[in-house]
């Protein structure tokens, strides 16, 4: 859609300097919150990794917390956005494959839910790619 066809209120929102930050915050907020929750309940973070069958749950809990806190920090700071977006995009893709392997499930409500969750995660991966692209164009 060309800028000439964009309604003025929408144009004003898109041109406002804070819109980009709010969008990046919205995209990364679940990871930031997840990292903080895991950091304050480290035994729970380890248990979550064990639940998903990770071979070294303590190590994967530490790595997950690091990715979930560092990735959003980079995205929100506007520095090394490509790295933060890449960290969260790869993390999200791996989590989707690990936690939502719908292709291994029999037909039914569980498979339906896992399929939806998988494709929601795929959408987030796309959002992180777009975040990196937009940051690159801004630089």
CSV table of C-alpha atoms in Angstrom, one decimal:
chain,number,residue,atom,x,y,z
A,1,UNK,CA,0.0,0.0,0.0
A,2,UNK,CA,1.5,3.3,-1.0
A,3,UNK,CA,1.8,6.1,1.6
A,4,UNK,CA,-0.7,8.2,-0.4
A,5,UNK,CA,-3.4,5.5,0.2
A,6,UNK,CA,-2.7,5.2,3.9
A,7,UNK,CA,-5.3,6.9,6.1
A,8,UNK,CA,-4.0,9.9,8.0
A,9,UNK,CA,-4.6,8.4,11.5
A,10,UNK,CA,-2.7,5.2,10.5
A,11,UNK,CA,0.1,7.3,8.9
A,12,UNK,CA,0.4,9.3,12.1
A,13,UNK,CA,0.7,6.2,14.2
A,14,UNK,CA,3.3,4.6,11.9
A,15,UNK,CA,5.3,7.9,11.7
A,16,UNK,CA,5.3,8.4,15.5
A,17,UNK,CA,8.8,7.7,16.9
A,18,UNK,CA,7.4,5.5,19.8
A,19,UNK,CA,5.5,3.1,17.6
A,20,UNK,CA,8.6,1.1,16.7
A,21,UNK,CA,9.6,0.7,20.3
A,22,UNK,CA,6.1,-0.3,21.3
A,23,UNK,CA,6.0,-2.9,18.5
A,24,UNK,CA,9.4,-4.3,19.5
A,25,UNK,CA,8.3,-4.4,23.2
A,26,UNK,CA,5.0,-6.2,22.2
A,27,UNK,CA,6.9,-8.8,20.1
A,28,UNK,CA,9.5,-9.5,22.8
A,29,UNK,CA,7.5,-9.1,26.0
A,30,UNK,CA,6.6,-12.8,26.5
A,31,UNK,CA,10.3,-13.7,26.3
A,32,UNK,CA,11.3,-10.9,28.7
A,33,UNK,CA,8.6,-11.9,31.2
A,34,UNK,CA,9.5,-15.6,30.7
A,35,UNK,CA,13.1,-15.0,31.4
A,36,UNK,CA,12.3,-13.0,34.5
A,37,UNK,CA,9.9,-15.7,35.8
A,38,UNK,CA,12.5,-18.4,35.2
A,39,UNK,CA,15.2,-16.3,36.8
A,40,UNK,CA,13.1,-15.9,40.0
A,41,UNK,CA,12.0,-19.6,40.0
A,42,UNK,CA,15.2,-21.4,38.8
A,43,UNK,CA,14.0,-24.9,40.1
A,44,UNK,CA,10.9,-24.4,38.0
A,45,UNK,CA,13.0,-23.4,35.0
A,46,UNK,CA,15.0,-26.6,35.4
A,47,UNK,CA,11.8,-28.7,35.8
A,48,UNK,CA,10.4,-27.2,32.6
A,49,UNK,CA,13.5,-28.2,30.6
A,50,UNK,CA,13.3,-31.7,32.1
A,51,UNK,CA,9.6,-31.9,31.1
A,52,UNK,CA,10.6,-31.2,27.5
A,53,UNK,CA,13.3,-33.9,27.6
A,54,UNK,CA,16.3,-31.7,27.4
A,55,UNK,CA,19.5,-33.7,28.2
A,56,UNK,CA,21.1,-31.2,30.6
A,57,UNK,CA,18.1,-29.4,32.1
A,58,UNK,CA,20.2,-27.0,34.3
A,59,UNK,CA,22.4,-25.9,31.4
A,60,UNK,CA,19.3,-25.5,29.1
A,61,UNK,CA,17.5,-23.5,31.8
A,62,UNK,CA,20.5,-21.1,32.0
A,63,UNK,CA,20.7,-20.8,28.2
A,64,UNK,CA,17.0,-20.2,28.0
A,65,UNK,CA,17.1,-17.5,30.6
A,66,UNK,CA,20.0,-15.8,28.9
A,67,UNK,CA,18.3,-15.9,25.5
A,68,UNK,CA,15.0,-14.7,26.9
A,69,UNK,CA,16.6,-11.7,28.7
A,70,UNK,CA,19.5,-10.8,26.3
A,71,UNK,CA,17.4,-11.1,23.1
A,72,UNK,CA,14.7,-8.6,24.1
A,73,UNK,CA,17.4,-6.3,25.6
A,74,UNK,CA,19.2,-6.0,22.3
A,75,UNK,CA,15.9,-5.6,20.4
A,76,UNK,CA,14.7,-2.9,22.7
A,77,UNK,CA,18.0,-1.1,22.9
A,78,UNK,CA,18.1,-0.7,19.1
A,79,UNK,CA,21.7,-2.1,19.1
A,80,UNK,CA,22.6,-5.4,17.5
A,81,UNK,CA,18.9,-5.8,16.8
A,82,UNK,CA,19.7,-8.5,14.2
A,83,UNK,CA,21.5,-10.5,17.0
A,84,UNK,CA,18.6,-10.2,19.5
A,85,UNK,CA,16.0,-11.0,16.8
A,86,UNK,CA,18.1,-13.9,15.6
A,87,UNK,CA,18.5,-15.3,19.1
A,88,UNK,CA,14.8,-15.2,19.7
A,89,UNK,CA,13.9,-16.4,16.2
A,90,UNK,CA,16.1,-19.5,16.4
A,91,UNK,CA,15.0,-20.1,20.0
A,92,UNK,CA,11.4,-19.9,19.0
A,93,UNK,CA,11.8,-22.2,16.0
A,94,UNK,CA,13.6,-24.8,18.2
A,95,UNK,CA,11.0,-24.5,20.9
A,96,UNK,CA,8.2,-24.9,18.4
A,97,UNK,CA,9.7,-28.1,17.0
A,98,UNK,CA,10.5,-29.5,20.5
A,99,UNK,CA,7.2,-28.6,22.3
A,100,UNK,CA,4.7,-28.6,19.4
A,101,UNK,CA,5.6,-31.6,17.3
A,102,UNK,CA,2.1,-32.0,16.0
A,103,UNK,CA,3.2,-34.3,13.1
A,104,UNK,CA,4.0,-37.0,15.7
A,105,UNK,CA,0.6,-36.9,17.4
A,106,UNK,CA,-2.6,-38.8,16.5
A,107,UNK,CA,-5.6,-36.7,15.3
A,108,UNK,CA,-7.5,-35.1,18.1
A,109,UNK,CA,-7.7,-32.0,20.3
A,110,UNK,CA,-4.0,-32.3,21.5
A,111,UNK,CA,-2.8,-32.4,17.9
A,112,UNK,CA,-5.1,-29.5,17.0
A,113,UNK,CA,-3.7,-27.4,19.9
A,114,UNK,CA,-0.1,-28.3,19.0
A,115,UNK,CA,-0.6,-27.4,15.4
A,116,UNK,CA,-2.0,-24.0,16.3
A,117,UNK,CA,0.8,-23.3,18.7
A,118,UNK,CA,3.4,-24.4,16.1
A,119,UNK,CA,2.2,-22.0,13.5
A,120,UNK,CA,1.8,-19.2,16.1
A,121,UNK,CA,5.5,-19.7,16.9
A,122,UNK,CA,6.3,-19.7,13.2
A,123,UNK,CA,4.5,-16.3,13.0
A,124,UNK,CA,6.7,-15.0,15.8
A,125,UNK,CA,9.8,-16.2,13.9
A,126,UNK,CA,8.6,-14.1,10.9
A,127,UNK,CA,8.1,-11.2,13.2
A,128,UNK,CA,11.7,-11.4,14.4
A,129,UNK,CA,12.9,-11.6,10.8
A,130,UNK,CA,10.9,-8.5,10.0
A,131,UNK,CA,12.3,-6.8,13.1
A,132,UNK,CA,15.9,-7.5,11.9
A,133,UNK,CA,15.1,-6.3,8.4
A,134,UNK,CA,13.5,-3.0,9.6
A,135,UNK,CA,16.4,-2.3,11.9
A,136,UNK,CA,18.9,-2.9,9.1
A,137,UNK,CA,17.0,-0.4,6.9
A,138,UNK,CA,17.0,2.1,9.7
A,139,UNK,CA,20.8,2.0,10.2
